[in-house]
Tab-separated table of C-alpha atoms and ligand atoms in Angstrom:
chain	number	residue	atom	x	y	z
A	1338	MET	CA	-26.351	178.274	212.112
A	1339	THR	CA	-24.300	181.039	213.618
A	1340	GLU	CA	-23.539	181.091	217.303
A	1341	THR	CA	-22.355	184.174	219.160
A	1342	VAL	CA	-19.309	183.368	221.286
A	1343	ILE	CA	-18.154	186.885	222.168
A	1344	SER	CA	-20.666	189.536	223.068
A	1345	LEU	CA	-20.333	193.041	224.470
A	1346	ALA	CA	-23.490	194.993	225.307
A	1347	ASN	CA	-23.242	198.707	226.098
A	1348	VAL	CA	-19.821	198.356	227.678
A	1349	PHE	CA	-18.040	201.261	229.342
A	1350	LYS	CA	-14.636	201.473	230.997
A	1351	HIS	CA	-13.790	204.634	232.880
A	1352	TYR	CA	-10.359	205.709	234.075
A	1353	ASN	CA	-10.499	208.829	236.240
A	1354	GLN	CA	-14.073	209.448	235.085
A	1355	VAL	CA	-12.936	209.435	231.450
A	1356	PRO	CA	-14.655	206.768	229.299
A	1357	VAL	CA	-11.799	205.061	227.412
A	1358	VAL	CA	-14.347	202.485	226.198
A	1359	ASN	CA	-17.583	204.293	225.537
A	1360	ASN	CA	-20.808	202.308	225.012
A	1361	LEU	CA	-19.319	199.466	222.983
A	1362	SER	CA	-21.637	196.766	221.637
A	1363	LEU	CA	-20.382	193.957	219.418
A	1364	SER	CA	-21.052	190.273	218.685
A	1365	ILE	CA	-18.573	187.814	217.222
A	1366	GLU	CA	-19.631	184.432	215.840
A	1367	ARG	CA	-17.979	181.069	216.354
A	1368	GLY	CA	-15.211	180.508	213.813
A	1369	GLU	CA	-14.963	184.167	212.911
A	1370	MET	CA	-11.675	186.068	212.660
A	1371	PHE	CA	-12.431	189.600	213.820
A	1372	GLY	CA	-9.949	192.470	213.674
A	1373	LEU	CA	-10.213	195.427	216.012
A	1374	LEU	CA	-8.525	198.404	214.374
A	1375	GLY	CA	-7.941	201.897	215.646
A	1376	PRO	CA	-5.328	204.568	216.287
A	1377	ASN	CA	-3.274	204.584	219.494
A	1378	GLY	CA	-5.398	205.266	222.529
A	1379	ALA	CA	-8.638	204.157	220.816
A	1380	GLY	CA	-9.352	201.626	223.591
A	1381	LYS	CA	-8.436	198.370	221.805
A	1382	SER	CA	-6.154	196.993	224.530
A	1383	THR	CA	-8.605	197.971	227.244
A	1384	THR	CA	-11.318	196.078	225.345
A	1385	ILE	CA	-9.107	192.978	225.081
A	1386	ARG	CA	-8.231	193.271	228.771
A	1387	MET	CA	-11.921	193.256	229.675
A	1388	LEU	CA	-12.676	190.330	227.343
A	1389	THR	CA	-9.847	188.311	228.877
A	1390	THR	CA	-10.887	189.085	232.496
A	1391	LEU	CA	-7.776	191.180	233.257
A	1392	THR	CA	-9.899	194.200	234.110
A	1393	ASN	CA	-13.629	194.575	234.815
A	1394	PRO	CA	-15.942	196.774	232.764
A	1395	SER	CA	-17.258	199.828	234.643
A	1396	GLN	CA	-20.690	199.194	233.126
A	1397	GLY	CA	-22.330	196.818	230.631
A	1398	GLU	CA	-22.330	193.079	229.989
A	1399	ILE	CA	-19.586	190.981	228.425
A	1400	SER	CA	-19.842	187.274	227.733
A	1401	VAL	CA	-17.101	185.086	226.290
A	1402	ALA	CA	-17.724	181.420	225.417
A	1403	ASN	CA	-21.161	181.939	227.019
A	1404	TYR	CA	-19.689	182.890	230.398
A	1405	ASP	CA	-19.877	186.273	232.102
A	1406	VAL	CA	-16.383	187.805	232.319
A	1407	VAL	CA	-17.028	189.244	235.779
A	1408	LYS	CA	-19.122	186.564	237.475
A	1409	GLN	CA	-17.549	183.537	235.762
A	1410	ALA	CA	-13.987	184.684	235.156
A	1411	GLN	CA	-12.451	181.262	235.893
A	1412	GLN	CA	-14.620	179.516	233.298
A	1413	VAL	CA	-13.823	182.243	230.763
A	1414	LYS	CA	-10.081	181.750	231.374
A	1415	ARG	CA	-10.367	178.026	230.738
A	1416	HIS	CA	-11.901	178.618	227.318
A	1417	ILE	CA	-9.596	181.332	225.991
A	1418	GLY	CA	-5.990	181.655	224.880
A	1419	VAL	CA	-4.319	185.046	225.156
A	1420	VAL	CA	-1.284	186.525	223.411
A	1421	LEU	CA	-0.616	190.025	224.665
A	1422	GLN	CA	1.622	192.658	223.130
A	1423	GLN	CA	4.432	192.547	225.629
A	1424	ILE	CA	6.445	189.341	225.338
A	1425	SER	CA	5.364	187.412	228.413
A	1426	VAL	CA	7.412	184.245	228.075
A	1427	ASP	CA	10.072	183.628	230.724
A	1428	ALA	CA	13.482	184.327	229.155
A	1429	ASP	CA	15.446	182.294	231.711
A	1430	LEU	CA	13.547	179.066	231.082
A	1431	THR	CA	13.855	176.787	228.088
A	1432	VAL	CA	11.159	176.633	225.425
A	1433	TRP	CA	9.956	173.308	226.850
A	1434	GLU	CA	9.987	174.569	230.447
A	1435	ASN	CA	7.822	177.540	229.474
A	1436	MET	CA	5.250	175.194	227.982
A	1437	GLU	CA	5.493	172.805	230.934
A	1438	TYR	CA	4.938	175.633	233.414
A	1439	HIS	CA	1.865	176.847	231.557
A	1440	GLY	CA	0.542	173.281	231.273
A	1441	ARG	CA	0.811	172.822	235.040
A	1442	LEU	CA	-0.890	176.162	235.672
A	1443	HIS	CA	-3.791	174.867	233.611
A	1444	HIS	CA	-3.791	171.480	235.392
A	1445	ILE	CA	-3.271	169.515	232.197
A	1446	PRO	CA	-2.763	165.921	233.376
A	1447	ASP	CA	0.830	164.552	233.192
A	1448	ALA	CA	-0.011	161.879	230.623
A	1449	ASP	CA	-1.446	164.385	228.199
A	1450	ARG	CA	0.857	167.321	228.886
A	1451	SER	CA	4.044	166.163	227.146
A	1452	LYS	CA	2.150	165.040	224.071
A	1453	ARG	CA	0.368	168.359	223.806
A	1454	ILE	CA	3.591	170.313	224.317
A	1455	ASP	CA	5.169	168.365	221.454
A	1456	ARG	CA	2.127	168.858	219.268
A	1457	TYR	CA	1.964	172.640	219.692
A	1458	LEU	CA	5.726	173.193	219.497
A	1459	GLU	CA	5.651	171.240	216.249
A	1460	TYR	CA	2.704	173.275	215.064
A	1461	VAL	CA	4.619	176.556	215.430
A	1462	GLU	CA	7.845	174.904	214.182
A	1463	LEU	CA	9.782	175.277	217.424
A	1464	ILE	CA	10.177	171.631	218.356
A	1465	ASP	CA	13.884	171.628	217.452
A	1466	ARG	CA	14.406	174.554	219.859
A	1467	SER	CA	12.777	172.773	222.845
A	1468	THR	CA	15.890	172.736	225.022
A	1469	ASP	CA	17.064	176.255	224.114
A	1470	MET	CA	16.707	179.111	226.547
A	1471	VAL	CA	13.962	181.527	225.502
A	1472	LYS	CA	16.394	184.440	225.653
A	1473	THR	CA	18.274	182.963	222.677
A	1474	LEU	CA	15.168	183.062	220.432
A	1475	SER	CA	14.410	185.766	217.852
A	1476	GLY	CA	11.384	188.042	218.272
A	1477	GLY	CA	9.346	186.004	215.795
A	1478	MET	CA	10.203	182.731	217.560
A	1479	LYS	CA	9.181	184.190	220.925
A	1480	ARG	CA	5.862	185.218	219.417
A	1481	ARG	CA	5.368	181.698	218.038
A	1482	LEU	CA	6.146	180.279	221.479
A	1483	GLN	CA	3.514	182.588	222.970
A	1484	ILE	CA	1.000	181.247	220.459
A	1485	ALA	CA	1.944	177.601	221.183
A	1486	ARG	CA	1.544	178.294	224.878
A	1487	ALA	CA	-1.820	179.996	224.391
A	1488	LEU	CA	-3.025	176.874	222.525
A	1489	LEU	CA	-1.809	174.326	225.066
A	1490	HIS	CA	-5.021	174.152	227.092
A	1491	GLU	CA	-6.957	173.899	223.796
A	1492	PRO	CA	-9.046	177.065	224.034
A	1493	GLU	CA	-12.002	177.719	221.761
A	1494	ILE	CA	-11.274	181.439	221.429
A	1495	LEU	CA	-7.931	183.122	220.880
A	1496	PHE	CA	-7.127	186.771	221.612
A	1497	LEU	CA	-4.120	188.253	219.848
A	1498	ASP	CA	-3.098	191.809	220.746
A	1499	GLU	CA	-0.916	193.184	217.918
A	1500	PRO	CA	0.478	189.726	217.107
A	1501	THR	CA	3.074	190.861	214.561
A	1502	VAL	CA	4.093	194.295	215.844
A	1503	GLY	CA	7.803	194.959	215.413
A	1504	LEU	CA	8.448	191.858	213.294
A	1505	ASP	CA	10.022	191.923	209.848
A	1506	PRO	CA	7.718	191.314	206.848
A	1507	GLN	CA	8.884	187.734	206.262
A	1508	THR	CA	8.373	186.722	209.902
A	1509	ARG	CA	5.027	188.479	209.863
A	1510	ARG	CA	3.871	186.433	206.852
A	1511	ARG	CA	4.888	183.218	208.563
A	1512	LEU	CA	2.794	184.157	211.596
A	1513	TRP	CA	-0.105	185.038	209.326
A	1514	GLU	CA	-0.039	181.515	207.909
A	1515	ILE	CA	-0.053	180.039	211.423
A	1516	ILE	CA	-2.970	182.269	212.460
A	1517	ARG	CA	-4.923	181.557	209.281
A	1518	ASN	CA	-4.393	177.849	209.763
A	1519	LEU	CA	-5.930	178.082	213.248
A	1520	LYS	CA	-8.970	179.714	211.747
A	1521	THR	CA	-9.409	176.935	209.203
A	1522	GLN	CA	-9.434	174.528	212.148
A	1523	GLY	CA	-12.469	176.382	213.524
A	1524	MET	CA	-10.884	178.659	216.129
A	1525	THR	CA	-12.620	181.961	216.857
A	1526	ILE	CA	-10.008	184.714	216.849
A	1527	LEU	CA	-10.120	188.346	217.909
A	1528	LEU	CA	-7.019	190.324	217.068
A	1529	THR	CA	-5.971	193.932	217.240
A	1530	THR	CA	-3.623	195.354	214.688
A	1531	HIS	CA	-2.113	198.544	213.372
A	1532	TYR	CA	-1.366	196.939	210.038
A	1533	MET	CA	-4.191	197.302	207.563
A	1534	GLU	CA	-2.725	194.739	205.164
A	1535	GLU	CA	-2.709	192.297	208.091
A	1536	ALA	CA	-6.413	192.981	208.703
A	1537	GLU	CA	-7.174	192.623	204.985
A	1538	PHE	CA	-5.247	189.374	204.755
A	1539	LEU	CA	-6.560	187.712	207.915
A	1540	CYS	CA	-9.912	189.076	208.970
A	1541	ASP	CA	-13.428	188.052	207.962
A	1542	ARG	CA	-14.688	191.237	209.556
A	1543	VAL	CA	-13.131	194.336	211.067
A	1544	GLY	CA	-14.287	196.953	213.547
A	1545	ILE	CA	-12.777	200.427	213.501
A	1546	MET	CA	-12.512	201.980	216.945
A	1547	ASP	CA	-11.843	205.595	217.767
A	1548	ALA	CA	-12.043	207.394	221.106
A	1549	GLY	CA	-13.572	204.353	222.840
A	1550	GLN	CA	-16.321	203.830	220.272
A	1551	LEU	CA	-16.836	201.426	217.429
A	1552	ILE	CA	-17.391	203.718	214.480
A	1553	GLU	CA	-17.652	201.094	211.733
A	1554	THR	CA	-17.849	197.305	211.301
A	1555	GLY	CA	-17.963	195.079	208.241
A	1556	THR	CA	-15.907	192.911	205.965
A	1557	PRO	CA	-13.005	194.777	204.331
A	1558	GLN	CA	-14.885	194.358	201.011
A	1559	ASP	CA	-18.145	195.728	202.479
A	1560	LEU	CA	-16.314	198.793	203.713
A	1561	ARG	CA	-14.678	199.386	200.338
A	1562	HIS	CA	-18.087	199.116	198.636
A	1563	LYS	CA	-19.633	201.464	201.180
A	1564	TYR	CA	-16.978	204.199	200.997
A	1565	GLY	CA	-15.900	203.717	197.395
A	1566	LEU	CA	-13.789	201.266	195.428
A	1567	ALA	CA	-11.601	204.014	193.961
A	1568	LEU	CA	-9.870	207.224	194.921
A	1569	VAL	CA	-8.739	210.415	193.292
A	1570	ILE	CA	-5.692	211.671	195.164
A	1571	THR	CA	-4.664	215.294	194.778
A	1572	GLN	CA	-1.365	216.613	196.025
A	1573	LYS	CA	-2.241	219.926	197.697
A	1574	SER	CA	1.213	220.721	199.028
A	1575	ASP	CA	4.359	218.845	200.151
A	1576	GLN	CA	2.599	217.614	203.274
A	1577	LYS	CA	-1.014	217.547	202.292
A	1578	MET	CA	-2.877	215.105	200.061
A	1579	ASP	CA	-6.576	215.265	199.390
A	1580	TYR	CA	-8.434	211.921	199.058
A	1581	GLN	CA	-11.771	211.741	197.294
A	1582	PHE	CA	-13.693	208.453	197.170
A	1583	PHE	CA	-15.660	207.262	194.104
A	1584	PRO	CA	-17.940	204.210	193.769
A	1585	THR	CA	-15.930	202.799	190.851
A	1586	LEU	CA	-12.576	203.227	189.134
A	1587	GLU	CA	-14.429	204.408	185.988
A	1588	GLN	CA	-16.112	207.239	187.890
A	1589	ALA	CA	-12.830	208.244	189.517
A	1590	THR	CA	-11.128	208.276	186.115
A	1591	ALA	CA	-13.985	210.290	184.567
A	1592	HIS	CA	-13.627	212.835	187.381
A	1593	LEU	CA	-9.900	213.128	186.726
A	1594	ASP	CA	-10.430	213.412	182.961
A	1595	ALA	CA	-12.832	216.302	183.498
A	1596	GLN	CA	-10.209	218.377	185.334
A	1597	PRO	CA	-8.599	221.166	183.288
A	1598	ASP	CA	-5.387	220.866	185.337
A	1599	LYS	CA	-4.469	217.301	186.246
A	1600	ARG	CA	-1.098	218.069	187.816
A	1601	GLY	CA	-0.555	216.307	191.146
A	1602	MET	CA	-3.623	214.105	190.653
A	1603	MET	CA	-3.870	210.321	190.394
A	1604	VAL	CA	-6.454	207.543	190.485
A	1605	ARG	CA	-6.153	204.198	192.221
A	1606	ASP	CA	-8.172	201.427	193.926
A	1607	SER	CA	-9.069	202.147	197.543
A	1608	HIS	CA	-7.645	200.091	200.418
A	1609	LEU	CA	-8.866	199.486	203.937
A	1610	GLU	CA	-6.161	201.901	205.082
A	1611	ASP	CA	-7.752	204.767	203.101
A	1612	ILE	CA	-11.080	204.140	204.831
A	1613	PHE	CA	-9.328	204.004	208.186
A	1614	VAL	CA	-7.697	207.388	207.555
A	1615	GLU	CA	-10.973	208.840	206.263
A	1616	LEU	CA	-12.851	207.713	209.391
A	1617	THR	CA	-10.303	208.433	212.099
A	1618	GLY	CA	-8.585	211.361	210.424
A	1619	ARG	CA	-5.317	209.779	211.362
A	1620	GLN	CA	-2.425	208.419	209.401
A	1621	LEU	CA	-1.022	205.115	210.645
A	1622	ASP	CA	2.561	204.918	211.792
B	2233	ADP	P1	-5.186	201.241	222.344
B	2233	ADP	O1	-4.922	199.824	222.705
B	2233	ADP	O2	-6.263	201.402	221.317
B	2233	ADP	O3	-3.950	201.998	221.972
B	2233	ADP	P2	-5.727	201.574	225.168
B	2233	ADP	O4	-6.888	200.709	225.476
B	2233	ADP	O5	-4.377	201.084	225.530
B	2233	ADP	O6	-5.795	201.984	223.631
B	2233	ADP	O7	-5.930	202.971	225.884
B	2233	ADP	C1	-7.109	203.776	225.769
B	2233	ADP	C2	-6.985	204.980	226.677
B	2233	ADP	O8	-7.083	204.555	228.032
B	2233	ADP	C3	-5.667	205.708	226.564
B	2233	ADP	O9	-5.917	207.088	226.614
B	2233	ADP	C4	-4.896	205.254	227.783
B	2233	ADP	O10	-4.020	206.248	228.221
B	2233	ADP	C5	-6.005	205.015	228.792
B	2233	ADP	N1	-5.668	203.958	229.773
B	2233	ADP	C6	-5.436	202.659	229.490
B	2233	ADP	N2	-5.182	201.964	230.605
B	2233	ADP	C7	-5.253	202.852	231.645
B	2233	ADP	C8	-5.085	202.751	233.066
B	2233	ADP	N3	-4.788	201.579	233.654
B	2233	ADP	N4	-5.240	203.877	233.796
B	2233	ADP	C9	-5.561	205.060	233.215
B	2233	ADP	N5	-5.726	205.208	231.885
B	2233	ADP	C10	-5.574	204.132	231.095
């Protein structure tokens, strides 16, 4: 039995009469890891801000954990954990103090609070840094602290806005393991990312957003099957490459073989990133 725990129905958000989220409808099931992808300015952060009660939709209905984000914002907040892009941990407090402060904000009873702080600092492997000032931590450690803090009140849904942006590949992989582990424990997770390999590695399903609209949703595999499992790439000039999708590698290879002049042409499997570029017309940075 699937159960919808995040739902947006015909949602709009206008800034200065411009719809930055434009008629967005989407449902996410309990236990799902959903990735919202899109170029800069697509409306991903605005969508997360509405889902996490930080800003109200201009129009449409949003429910999270079966509560209305506008009318029942307090209940929504109790059931969600949020990790936003900008590092929001307090640099002049220790790791422990940051957790303690958040625990008090969420009225976690004294008896339980210390145990939970230990548990989640252990979970993100920061327990041995408990007494260190946050400003002495690396970027990856700060991100792990943010995740530990977001888990402290034991939410059922976690929102991660670009969780690994700016981190080196090794640190990123470590965070991926932490995030994937949360999913195996049954957490519902919505994340935004610029990194297509991150979406492919983590997400059950992705949604591609552009100009405030959801232009495609599906599993990364579904999307590859829909657009084509293989590509013929043709170098047109120094700057320009032409990408042509084919249903299978065999068909792509047959197309290449049939060309009288094969210079500057190659065949390979398609990736989610190719579909992203095809749909949004934009290269990722
Ligand atoms: P993304 O996260 O996909 O990069 P955003 O949701 O941050 O996109 O932004 C979508 C659009 O909305 C952008 O054009 C941005 O400039 C605009 N925008 C976001 N927040 C505000 C705001 N508070 N006031 C006016 N415009 C905004």
